[in-house]
Short mmCIF file of C-alpha atoms in Angstrom, two decimals:
data_model
loop_
_atom_site.label_atom_id
_atom_site.label_comp_id
_atom_site.label_asym_id
_atom_site.label_seq_id
_atom_site.Cartn_x
_atom_site.Cartn_y
_atom_site.Cartn_z
CA MET Z 1 0.00 0.00 0.00
CA PRO Z 2 1.35 3.48 -0.87
CA LYS Z 3 2.82 5.45 1.95
CA MET Z 4 0.26 8.26 1.66
CA ILE Z 5 -2.63 5.87 2.25
CA SER Z 6 -1.08 3.70 4.92
CA LYS Z 7 -3.22 1.59 7.21
CA PRO Z 8 -2.69 3.81 10.32
CA LEU Z 9 -3.77 6.87 8.34
CA VAL Z 10 -6.89 5.15 7.03
CA LEU Z 11 -7.69 3.96 10.55
CA THR Z 12 -7.29 7.50 11.91
CA TYR Z 13 -9.72 8.99 9.42
CA PHE Z 14 -12.10 6.10 10.07
CA TYR Z 15 -12.06 6.99 13.78
CA LEU Z 16 -12.71 10.65 12.88
CA PHE Z 17 -15.65 9.59 10.71
CA ILE Z 18 -17.07 7.47 13.54
CA TYR Z 19 -16.64 10.36 16.00
CA ILE Z 20 -18.43 12.83 13.70
CA LEU Z 21 -21.18 10.29 13.02
CA LEU Z 22 -21.75 9.42 16.69
CA SER Z 23 -21.42 12.99 17.93
CA SER Z 24 -24.00 14.29 15.47
CA GLY Z 25 -26.19 11.23 15.97
CA VAL Z 26 -26.34 11.52 19.76
CA ILE Z 27 -27.28 15.21 19.62
CA LEU Z 28 -30.00 14.60 17.03
CA TYR Z 29 -31.20 11.51 18.93
CA ASN Z 30 -31.46 13.49 22.18
CA LYS Z 31 -33.42 16.22 20.40
CA TRP Z 32 -35.77 13.65 18.89
CA VAL Z 33 -36.37 11.95 22.25
CA LEU Z 34 -36.93 15.17 24.19
CA SER Z 35 -38.98 17.12 21.64
CA PRO Z 36 -42.76 17.18 22.28
CA LYS Z 37 -43.25 17.08 18.49
CA TYR Z 38 -41.57 13.69 18.10
CA PHE Z 39 -40.99 11.01 20.77
CA ASN Z 40 -42.34 13.42 23.38
CA PHE Z 41 -40.23 12.66 26.44
CA PRO Z 42 -39.76 16.22 27.74
CA LEU Z 43 -37.74 15.16 30.79
CA PRO Z 44 -34.11 16.16 30.15
CA ILE Z 45 -32.94 15.43 33.70
CA THR Z 46 -34.36 11.91 33.52
CA LEU Z 47 -32.69 11.31 30.16
CA THR Z 48 -29.36 12.55 31.50
CA MET Z 49 -29.69 10.33 34.57
CA ILE Z 50 -30.29 7.35 32.29
CA HIS Z 51 -27.04 8.15 30.50
CA MET Z 52 -25.13 8.52 33.77
CA GLY Z 53 -26.63 5.39 35.30
CA PHE Z 54 -25.91 3.27 32.22
CA SER Z 55 -22.35 4.60 31.86
CA GLY Z 56 -21.63 4.09 35.56
CA LEU Z 57 -22.96 0.51 35.41
CA VAL Z 58 -20.85 -0.37 32.37
CA ALA Z 59 -17.79 1.18 34.00
CA PHE Z 60 -18.41 -0.78 37.22
CA LEU Z 61 -18.62 -4.04 35.28
CA LEU Z 62 -15.43 -3.29 33.38
CA VAL Z 63 -13.50 -2.29 36.51
CA ARG Z 64 -14.83 -4.57 39.25
CA VAL Z 65 -16.25 -7.61 37.44
CA PHE Z 66 -14.28 -8.11 34.22
CA LYS Z 67 -11.24 -6.20 35.55
CA VAL Z 68 -10.43 -4.70 32.16
CA VAL Z 69 -8.68 -1.84 33.95
CA ALA Z 70 -7.59 -1.38 37.53
CA PRO Z 71 -9.12 1.39 39.67
CA VAL Z 72 -6.82 4.27 40.54
CA LYS Z 73 -5.78 5.02 44.09
CA MET Z 74 -8.71 7.18 45.15
CA THR Z 75 -8.65 8.56 48.68
CA PHE Z 76 -11.62 10.14 50.42
CA GLU Z 77 -9.88 13.52 50.30
CA ILE Z 78 -9.41 13.38 46.53
CA TYR Z 79 -12.97 12.19 46.02
CA ALA Z 80 -14.44 14.90 48.24
CA THR Z 81 -12.30 17.78 46.98
CA CYS Z 82 -11.98 16.80 43.31
CA VAL Z 83 -14.52 14.28 42.05
CA ILE Z 84 -17.57 15.72 43.83
CA PRO Z 85 -17.25 19.38 42.68
CA ILE Z 86 -16.29 18.34 39.14
CA SER Z 87 -19.26 15.96 39.00
CA ALA Z 88 -21.59 18.69 40.28
CA PHE Z 89 -20.68 21.13 37.50
CA PHE Z 90 -20.65 18.37 34.92
CA ALA Z 91 -24.17 17.31 35.94
CA SER Z 92 -25.28 20.96 35.80
CA SER Z 93 -23.86 21.49 32.33
CA LEU Z 94 -25.65 18.39 31.00
CA TRP Z 95 -28.89 19.33 32.74
CA PHE Z 96 -28.98 22.86 31.35
CA GLY Z 97 -27.69 21.83 27.94
CA ASN Z 98 -30.25 19.07 27.44
CA THR Z 99 -33.08 21.26 28.74
CA ALA Z 100 -32.27 23.78 26.00
CA TYR Z 101 -33.42 21.19 23.42
CA LEU Z 102 -36.98 21.71 24.63
CA HIS Z 103 -36.95 25.38 23.68
CA ILE Z 104 -34.52 26.05 20.81
CA SER Z 105 -33.35 24.26 17.67
CA VAL Z 106 -30.28 22.07 17.34
CA ALA Z 107 -28.84 24.47 14.75
CA PHE Z 108 -29.14 27.47 17.07
CA ILE Z 109 -27.69 25.47 19.98
CA GLN Z 110 -24.61 24.68 17.89
CA MET Z 111 -24.25 28.36 17.08
CA LEU Z 112 -24.44 29.29 20.76
CA LYS Z 113 -21.75 26.72 21.53
CA ALA Z 114 -19.30 29.00 19.74
CA LEU Z 115 -19.28 30.86 23.08
CA MET Z 116 -17.46 27.97 24.73
CA PRO Z 117 -13.95 29.47 24.31
CA VAL Z 118 -15.25 32.80 25.65
CA ALA Z 119 -16.74 31.17 28.75
CA THR Z 120 -13.68 29.04 29.40
CA PHE Z 121 -11.28 31.96 29.01
CA ILE Z 122 -13.35 34.09 31.39
CA MET Z 123 -13.45 31.33 34.00
CA ALA Z 124 -9.74 30.62 33.61
CA VAL Z 125 -8.90 34.30 34.16
CA LEU Z 126 -11.20 34.53 37.18
CA CYS Z 127 -9.67 31.40 38.70
CA GLY Z 128 -6.14 32.59 37.99
CA THR Z 129 -5.16 29.78 35.61
CA ASP Z 130 -4.86 32.10 32.62
CA LYS Z 131 -3.89 35.73 32.10
CA PRO Z 132 -5.79 38.45 30.20
CA ARG Z 133 -4.30 38.96 26.75
CA CYS Z 134 -5.18 41.51 24.09
CA ASP Z 135 -5.00 39.04 21.18
CA VAL Z 136 -7.20 36.49 22.91
CA PHE Z 137 -9.61 39.20 24.12
CA SER Z 138 -10.04 40.49 20.56
CA ASN Z 139 -10.95 36.98 19.41
CA MET Z 140 -13.43 36.64 22.26
CA VAL Z 141 -15.07 39.91 21.19
CA LEU Z 142 -15.30 38.62 17.61
CA VAL Z 143 -16.91 35.37 18.76
CA SER Z 144 -19.39 37.23 20.96
CA VAL Z 145 -20.35 39.65 18.17
CA GLY Z 146 -20.91 36.71 15.82
CA VAL Z 147 -23.15 34.91 18.32
CA VAL Z 148 -25.15 38.09 18.94
CA ILE Z 149 -25.70 38.54 15.19
CA SER Z 150 -26.68 34.88 14.85
CA SER Z 151 -29.13 35.22 17.77
CA TYR Z 152 -30.65 38.35 16.24
CA GLY Z 153 -31.26 36.41 13.04
CA GLU Z 154 -32.91 33.47 14.81
CA ILE Z 155 -36.55 33.23 13.72
CA HIS Z 156 -37.71 31.17 16.71
CA PHE Z 157 -35.60 32.90 19.32
CA ASN Z 158 -36.48 31.75 22.83
CA VAL Z 159 -35.08 33.53 25.88
CA VAL Z 160 -35.57 30.58 28.24
CA GLY Z 161 -33.80 28.12 25.94
CA THR Z 162 -30.97 30.55 25.26
CA VAL Z 163 -30.44 31.16 28.99
CA TYR Z 164 -30.39 27.40 29.66
CA GLN Z 165 -27.81 26.79 26.94
CA VAL Z 166 -25.53 29.69 27.90
CA THR Z 167 -25.74 28.69 31.58
CA GLY Z 168 -24.77 25.15 30.64
CA ILE Z 169 -21.81 26.46 28.64
CA PHE Z 170 -20.50 28.47 31.61
CA ALA Z 171 -21.07 25.52 33.97
CA GLU Z 172 -18.99 23.35 31.65
CA ALA Z 173 -16.32 26.04 31.39
CA LEU Z 174 -16.03 26.16 35.17
CA ARG Z 175 -15.86 22.37 35.29
CA LEU Z 176 -12.97 22.39 32.82
CA VAL Z 177 -11.06 24.90 34.93
CA LEU Z 178 -11.76 22.94 38.12
CA THR Z 179 -10.56 19.76 36.43
CA GLN Z 180 -7.25 21.40 35.68
CA VAL Z 181 -6.88 22.99 39.10
CA LEU Z 182 -8.04 20.01 41.16
CA LEU Z 183 -7.30 16.75 39.35
CA GLN Z 184 -4.02 17.76 37.74
CA LYS Z 185 -2.85 19.38 40.98
CA LYS Z 186 -3.32 16.03 42.68
CA GLY Z 187 -1.46 14.31 39.84
CA LEU Z 188 -4.49 12.10 39.15
CA THR Z 189 -4.85 10.68 35.63
CA LEU Z 190 -8.09 8.95 34.71
CA ASN Z 191 -8.68 6.92 31.56
CA PRO Z 192 -12.20 6.85 30.06
CA ILE Z 193 -13.33 3.79 32.02
CA THR Z 194 -12.05 4.83 35.45
CA SER Z 195 -13.29 8.38 34.88
CA LEU Z 196 -16.81 7.08 34.27
CA TYR Z 197 -16.44 4.73 37.20
CA TYR Z 198 -15.88 7.60 39.65
CA ILE Z 199 -17.71 10.56 38.11
CA ALA Z 200 -20.86 9.09 36.52
CA PRO Z 201 -22.38 7.78 39.78
CA CYS Z 202 -21.64 11.06 41.55
CA SER Z 203 -23.25 13.03 38.70
CA PHE Z 204 -26.25 10.71 38.92
CA VAL Z 205 -26.67 11.58 42.61
CA PHE Z 206 -26.45 15.32 41.93
CA LEU Z 207 -29.02 15.06 39.12
CA SER Z 208 -31.43 13.22 41.44
CA VAL Z 209 -31.98 16.42 43.44
CA PRO Z 210 -33.47 18.53 40.61
CA TRP Z 211 -35.18 15.38 39.32
CA LEU Z 212 -37.07 14.97 42.61
CA LEU Z 213 -38.08 18.62 42.58
CA LEU Z 214 -38.91 19.10 38.90
CA GLU Z 215 -39.57 15.84 37.08
CA LYS Z 216 -40.62 13.11 39.49
CA SER Z 217 -44.24 14.20 39.47
CA SER Z 218 -44.26 14.30 35.66
CA MET Z 219 -43.14 10.67 35.51
CA GLU Z 220 -46.47 9.67 37.03
CA VAL Z 221 -48.46 11.18 34.17
CA SER Z 222 -49.79 8.50 31.82
CA GLN Z 223 -48.95 10.52 28.68
CA ILE Z 224 -45.24 10.07 29.29
CA GLN Z 225 -44.08 6.98 27.39
CA PHE Z 226 -41.06 4.89 28.29
CA ASN Z 227 -39.62 2.62 25.61
CA PHE Z 228 -36.78 0.47 26.89
CA TRP Z 229 -35.12 -0.01 23.51
CA ILE Z 230 -35.22 3.70 22.69
CA PHE Z 231 -33.48 4.67 25.91
CA PHE Z 232 -31.10 1.72 25.84
CA SER Z 233 -29.94 2.55 22.31
CA ASN Z 234 -29.70 6.24 23.19
CA ALA Z 235 -27.50 5.54 26.22
CA LEU Z 236 -25.45 3.03 24.22
CA CYS Z 237 -24.77 5.64 21.52
CA ALA Z 238 -23.64 8.13 24.19
CA LEU Z 239 -21.30 5.52 25.66
CA ALA Z 240 -19.92 4.61 22.23
CA LEU Z 241 -19.27 8.30 21.58
CA ASN Z 242 -17.03 8.46 24.66
CA PHE Z 243 -14.82 5.66 23.42
CA SER Z 244 -14.69 7.11 19.90
CA ILE Z 245 -13.48 10.40 21.40
CA PHE Z 246 -10.80 8.50 23.29
CA LEU Z 247 -9.65 6.80 20.08
CA VAL Z 248 -9.59 10.09 18.18
CA ILE Z 249 -7.59 11.85 20.89
CA GLY Z 250 -5.10 8.99 20.92
CA ARG Z 251 -4.41 9.07 17.18
CA THR Z 252 -4.56 12.75 16.22
CA GLY Z 253 -3.35 16.15 17.34
CA ALA Z 254 -4.92 19.53 17.98
CA VAL Z 255 -5.18 20.68 14.36
CA THR Z 256 -7.01 17.61 13.05
CA ILE Z 257 -9.44 17.45 15.97
CA ARG Z 258 -10.31 21.14 15.67
CA VAL Z 259 -10.94 20.83 11.94
CA ALA Z 260 -13.11 17.76 12.59
CA GLY Z 261 -15.03 19.69 15.25
CA VAL Z 262 -15.80 22.58 12.92
CA LEU Z 263 -16.79 20.17 10.14
CA LYS Z 264 -19.06 18.29 12.52
CA ASP Z 265 -20.81 21.52 13.58
CA TRP Z 266 -21.62 22.48 10.00
CA ILE Z 267 -22.81 18.95 9.19
CA LEU Z 268 -24.97 18.92 12.31
CA ILE Z 269 -26.53 22.30 11.49
CA ALA Z 270 -27.35 21.11 7.97
CA LEU Z 271 -28.71 17.74 9.11
CA SER Z 272 -30.87 19.30 11.81
CA THR Z 273 -32.70 21.45 9.26
CA VAL Z 274 -33.48 18.32 7.23
CA ILE Z 275 -34.52 16.06 10.11
CA PHE Z 276 -36.37 18.79 12.01
CA PRO Z 277 -38.13 20.98 9.41
CA GLU Z 278 -39.10 23.54 12.06
CA SER Z 279 -35.39 24.37 12.46
CA MET Z 280 -35.11 27.16 9.92
CA ILE Z 281 -31.78 28.89 9.28
CA THR Z 282 -31.67 32.49 8.08
CA ARG Z 283 -28.93 34.30 6.22
CA LEU Z 284 -28.19 36.32 9.34
CA ASN Z 285 -27.75 33.05 11.29
CA ILE Z 286 -25.10 31.89 8.86
CA ILE Z 287 -23.30 35.24 8.74
CA GLY Z 288 -23.19 35.50 12.53
CA TYR Z 289 -22.02 31.91 12.99
CA ALA Z 290 -19.33 32.35 10.33
CA ILE Z 291 -18.03 35.44 12.16
CA ALA Z 292 -18.01 33.54 15.46
CA LEU Z 293 -16.17 30.61 13.89
CA CYS Z 294 -13.50 32.97 12.56
CA GLY Z 295 -12.88 34.08 16.13
CA VAL Z 296 -12.82 30.46 17.35
CA VAL Z 297 -10.35 29.40 14.65
CA MET Z 298 -8.06 32.34 15.41
CA TYR Z 299 -8.26 31.56 19.12
CA ASN Z 300 -7.42 27.91 18.52
CA TYR Z 301 -4.45 28.92 16.39
CA ILE Z 302 -3.11 31.16 19.15
CA LYS Z 303 -3.42 28.43 21.78
CA VAL Z 304 -1.81 25.76 19.58
CA LYS Z 305 1.00 28.20 18.77
CA ASP Z 306 1.52 28.92 22.47
CA VAL Z 307 1.74 25.24 23.37
CA ARG Z 308 4.15 24.45 20.54
CA ALA Z 309 6.27 27.42 21.52
CA SER Z 310 6.53 26.17 25.10
CA GLN Z 311 7.34 22.62 23.96
CA LEU Z 312 9.85 23.36 21.20
CA PRO Z 313 11.45 26.74 21.83
CA SER Z 314 14.25 26.17 19.36
CA GLU Z 315 11.98 25.80 16.32
CA SER Z 316 10.17 28.52 14.47
CA ILE Z 317 6.38 28.67 14.40
CA PRO Z 318 6.07 27.58 10.71
CA GLU Z 319 8.45 24.67 11.36
CA ARG Z 320 6.42 23.59 14.41
CA ILE Z 321 3.11 23.73 12.53
CA SER Z 322 4.58 21.80 9.60
CA LYS Z 323 5.99 19.20 11.97
CA ASP Z 324 2.66 18.95 13.77
CA TRP Z 325 0.84 18.18 10.53
CA LYS Z 326 3.42 15.57 9.52
CA MET Z 327 3.15 13.87 12.88
CA GLU Z 328 -0.62 13.79 12.64
CA LYS Z 329 -0.48 12.25 9.16
CA LYS Z 330 1.55 9.36 10.54
CA SER Z 331 -1.12 8.74 13.18
CA SER Z 332 0.60 5.68 14.55
CA ASP Z 333 1.46 6.82 18.07
CA ILE Z 334 -0.17 5.15 21.04
CA PHE Z 335 -2.02 7.60 23.26
CA ILE Z 336 -0.34 8.21 26.59
CA PRO Z 337 -2.03 10.80 28.83
CA ASN Z 338 0.39 13.55 29.74
CA ASN Z 339 0.50 17.16 30.72
CA SER Z 340 1.87 18.59 27.48
CA GLY Z 341 -0.50 17.31 24.82
CA SER Z 342 -2.95 19.05 22.55
CA ALA Z 343 -6.47 20.18 23.19
CA SER Z 344 -9.52 18.93 21.45
CA ASP Z 345 -12.90 20.41 20.76
CA ILE Z 346 -15.65 18.10 21.90
CA ASP Z 347 -19.19 19.13 22.58
CA VAL Z 348 -20.42 19.11 26.12
CA ASP Z 349 -23.89 17.66 26.11
CA GLU Z 350 -23.27 14.49 24.21
CA GLU Z 351 -20.46 13.04 26.32
CA THR Z 352 -19.98 11.65 29.75
CA PRO Z 353 -17.31 12.82 32.19
CA LEU Z 354 -14.60 10.18 31.78
CA THR Z 355 -13.54 11.22 28.33
CA GLN Z 356 -13.37 14.85 29.32
CA SER Z 357 -11.10 14.09 32.29
CA THR Z 358 -8.84 12.10 30.03
CA ARG Z 359 -8.87 14.96 27.55
CA LEU Z 360 -7.80 17.39 30.28
CA SER Z 361 -4.77 15.26 31.03
CA HIS Z 362 -4.02 15.29 27.31
CA ILE Z 363 -4.57 19.03 27.07
CA GLY Z 364 -1.95 20.12 29.56
CA ARG Z 365 -1.73 22.92 32.05
CA SER Z 366 -1.46 25.74 29.54
CA GLN Z 367 -4.52 24.58 27.59
CA VAL Z 368 -7.36 25.09 30.06
CA GLY Z 369 -9.06 27.63 27.81
CA ASN Z 370 -9.02 25.45 24.74
CA HIS Z 371 -12.37 23.75 24.88
CA GLY Z 372 -13.84 25.06 21.64
CA ALA Z 373 -17.35 25.07 20.21
#
């Protein structure tokens, strides 16, 4: 086989295809399940708890029964000071993000997610893990202006749904910062399975509080249908997405993952308008989102450049970028979590916590603000 189409390269792009397929599929599946116009299960907290419960159960079986991986050395102090607060904000981000599906379209949600770098940068500055910079601030302004224009062009603009989604974005941003400050400070590295094993059950417990207050009574209404196979397949897709993210992170670098993330967003926006005809996109939506993406791409470039500069000070920026691309094309390295890797851009509300913790170890200390749209 020619060198340019080697087996590792084909396998890498296959993993990217699977990630894009599963990521888009889980988001569209969640929308279909939650929407009153389709499956009509308007209980986002319940759906999220199903995901957490299923993921935690699978992780328990893999760790304790089949012993696929060994549990990490988890003390009560680490669990109380690290796992619990991270799980709380993770549960909040999923709760708010999934609730937004009841009020606004998938396309508009993806456009709002362009605010993720803005939220993460703000939280990182407030927590002292990043410093204010003029170049980054200008990109954040560009992203914000683009999102405002896109929101102004939204035909079915809903204040409640927008507030839910933006709140979920900031909750996730704070969780990312806490993950860096708490887990990495303790020197704790979690792979996808052990991360689910510790964080999913804790998130399930946190979600049970709003569930008791807001959704328990609705579960008793006869109009609410519960189809085992629908929810089982939905949770299975979410779990499969986690492992696909892990495979993608292990075989690619920052540039490839960011390009795949942007491509996935555009595909998802287009697919959502076909699957859900009520999701109409206006010209102003597209213009605003394009402006926001320009800011996101510029921000990602700055962060990748900063990391490469800190890793390889003797090489010039063009040489580093060229080398990065060549290394990604080989795609044959085995993933080893470390504190000097590259960031990835994975959506919040279609993944469970283990993959994100692994990603933070891969991101490194200087990459806390890199969680893109």
